[in-house]
Tab-separated table of C-alpha atoms in Angstrom:
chain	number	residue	atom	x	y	z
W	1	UNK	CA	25.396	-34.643	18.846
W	2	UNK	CA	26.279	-35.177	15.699
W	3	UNK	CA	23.056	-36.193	14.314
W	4	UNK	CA	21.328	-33.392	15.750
W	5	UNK	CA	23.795	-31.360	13.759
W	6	UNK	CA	23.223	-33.269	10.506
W	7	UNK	CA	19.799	-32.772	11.337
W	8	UNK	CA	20.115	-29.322	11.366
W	9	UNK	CA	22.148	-28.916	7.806
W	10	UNK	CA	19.227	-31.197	6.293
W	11	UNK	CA	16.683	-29.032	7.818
W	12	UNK	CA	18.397	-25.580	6.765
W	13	UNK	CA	18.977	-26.875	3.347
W	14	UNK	CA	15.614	-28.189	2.959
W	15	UNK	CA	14.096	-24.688	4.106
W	16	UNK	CA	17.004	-23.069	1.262
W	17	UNK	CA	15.602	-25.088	-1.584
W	18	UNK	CA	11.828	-24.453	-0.974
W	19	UNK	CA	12.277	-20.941	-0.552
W	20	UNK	CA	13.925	-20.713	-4.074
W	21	UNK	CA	11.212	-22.181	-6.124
W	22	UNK	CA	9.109	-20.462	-8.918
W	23	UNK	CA	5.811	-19.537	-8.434
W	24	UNK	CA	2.863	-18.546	-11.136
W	25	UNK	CA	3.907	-14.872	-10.605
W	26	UNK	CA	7.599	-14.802	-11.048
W	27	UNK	CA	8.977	-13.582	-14.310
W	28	UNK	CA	12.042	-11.475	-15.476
W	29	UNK	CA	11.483	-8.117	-15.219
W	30	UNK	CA	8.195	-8.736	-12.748
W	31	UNK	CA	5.458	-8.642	-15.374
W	32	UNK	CA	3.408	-11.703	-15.793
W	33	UNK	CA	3.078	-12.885	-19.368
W	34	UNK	CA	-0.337	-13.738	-20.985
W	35	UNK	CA	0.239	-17.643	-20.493
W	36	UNK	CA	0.387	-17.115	-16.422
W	37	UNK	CA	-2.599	-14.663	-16.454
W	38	UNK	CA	-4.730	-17.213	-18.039
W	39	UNK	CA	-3.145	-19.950	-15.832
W	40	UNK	CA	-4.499	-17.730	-12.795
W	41	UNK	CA	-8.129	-17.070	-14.455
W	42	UNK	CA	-8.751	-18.939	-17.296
W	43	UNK	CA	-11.702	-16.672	-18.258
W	44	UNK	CA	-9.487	-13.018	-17.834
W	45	UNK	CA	-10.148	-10.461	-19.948
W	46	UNK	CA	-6.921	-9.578	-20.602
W	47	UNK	CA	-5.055	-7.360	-23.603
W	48	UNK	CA	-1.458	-7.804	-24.728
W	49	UNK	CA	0.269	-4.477	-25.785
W	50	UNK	CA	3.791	-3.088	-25.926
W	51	UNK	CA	4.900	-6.565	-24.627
W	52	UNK	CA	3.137	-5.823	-21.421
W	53	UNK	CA	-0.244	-7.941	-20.093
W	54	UNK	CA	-3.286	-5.766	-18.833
W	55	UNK	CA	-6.199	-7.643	-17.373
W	56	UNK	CA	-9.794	-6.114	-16.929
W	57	UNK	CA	-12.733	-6.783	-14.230
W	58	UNK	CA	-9.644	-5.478	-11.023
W	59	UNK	CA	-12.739	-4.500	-9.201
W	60	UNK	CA	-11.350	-0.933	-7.611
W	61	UNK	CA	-10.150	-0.035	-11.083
W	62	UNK	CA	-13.643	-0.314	-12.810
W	63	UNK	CA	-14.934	1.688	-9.600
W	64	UNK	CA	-12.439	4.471	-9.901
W	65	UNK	CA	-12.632	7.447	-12.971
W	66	UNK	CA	-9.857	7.266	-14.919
W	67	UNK	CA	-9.088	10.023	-17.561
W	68	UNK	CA	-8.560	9.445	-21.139
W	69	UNK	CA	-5.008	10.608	-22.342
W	70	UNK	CA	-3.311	10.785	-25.517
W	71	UNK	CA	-4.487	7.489	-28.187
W	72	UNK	CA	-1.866	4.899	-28.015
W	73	UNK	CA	-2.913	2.428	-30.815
W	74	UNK	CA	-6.157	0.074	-31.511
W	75	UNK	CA	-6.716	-3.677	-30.886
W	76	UNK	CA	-5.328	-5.845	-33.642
W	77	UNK	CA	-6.024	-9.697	-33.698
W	78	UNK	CA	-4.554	-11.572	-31.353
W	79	UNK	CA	-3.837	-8.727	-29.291
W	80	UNK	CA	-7.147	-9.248	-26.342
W	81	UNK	CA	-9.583	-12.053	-25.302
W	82	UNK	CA	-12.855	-9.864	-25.073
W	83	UNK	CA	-12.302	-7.115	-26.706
W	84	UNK	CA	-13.131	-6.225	-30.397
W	85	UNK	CA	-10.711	-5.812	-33.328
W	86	UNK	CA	-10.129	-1.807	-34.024
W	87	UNK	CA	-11.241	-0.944	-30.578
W	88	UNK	CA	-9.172	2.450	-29.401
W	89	UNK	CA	-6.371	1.806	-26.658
W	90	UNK	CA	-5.741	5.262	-24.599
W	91	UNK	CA	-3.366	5.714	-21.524
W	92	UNK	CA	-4.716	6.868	-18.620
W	93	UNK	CA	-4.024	10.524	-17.309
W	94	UNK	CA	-4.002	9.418	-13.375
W	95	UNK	CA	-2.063	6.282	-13.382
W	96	UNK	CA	0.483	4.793	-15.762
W	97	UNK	CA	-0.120	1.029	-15.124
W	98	UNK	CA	-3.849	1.647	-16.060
W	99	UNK	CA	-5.035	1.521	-19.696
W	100	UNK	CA	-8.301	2.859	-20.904
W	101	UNK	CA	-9.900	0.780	-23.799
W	102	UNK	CA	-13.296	2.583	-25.612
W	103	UNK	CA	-14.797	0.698	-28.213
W	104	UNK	CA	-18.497	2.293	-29.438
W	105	UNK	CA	-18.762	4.885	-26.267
W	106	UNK	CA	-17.580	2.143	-23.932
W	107	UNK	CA	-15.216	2.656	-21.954
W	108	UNK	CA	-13.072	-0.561	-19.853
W	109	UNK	CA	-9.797	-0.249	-17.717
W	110	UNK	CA	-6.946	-3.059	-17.685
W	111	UNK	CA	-4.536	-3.051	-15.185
W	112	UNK	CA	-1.185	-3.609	-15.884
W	113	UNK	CA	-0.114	-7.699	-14.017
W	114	UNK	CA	2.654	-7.310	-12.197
W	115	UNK	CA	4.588	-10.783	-10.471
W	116	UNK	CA	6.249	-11.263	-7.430
């Protein structure tokens, strides 16, 4: 009996432990930084701005109209993967995780990545 009980406390505790690892997707605050996007898809297009990590090519966002709003900035160096220095960065009028990027009359959504 007592080994089934010891059994028991090494199972539980086991099951305790694994369930309080880290995965890719955890981060404080529940935004994924630009080091765990690329660690999920090493060829993202992703943008970096206010802090936050967007990532392009979502598949219903590029299939859904989005709205420009009001200009929020332009890419600087450093700040994207794919996307061109001085290209214009506007939110988006529907949704506030979405931003809408134009650069020469084209137009590309990033969706803000969110964790666990």
């Amino acid at each position: 009996m007592r080994k089934f009980f010891t059994l028991l406390l090494f199972l539980c505790l086991s099951f305790v432990l694994v369930g309080c690892t880290t995965s890719v997707g955890q981060n404080k605050g529940g935004y994924l930084t630009k080091k765990q996007v690329v660690k999920l898809d090493p060829k993202a297009d992703w943008l970096k701005f206010e802090g936050k990590v967007y990532k392009s090519n979502i598949g219903w966002s590029d299939m859904g109209k989005f709205t420009k709003g009001s200009k929020l900035g332009e890419v600087s160096r450093g700040m994207a993967s794919h996307i061109p220095i001085g290209a214009e960065i506007y939110e988006s009028k529907e949704r506030s995780d979405i931003l809408i990027v134009d650069y020469m009359k084209v137009e590309k959504h990033y969706l803000l990545q969110r964790g666990e």
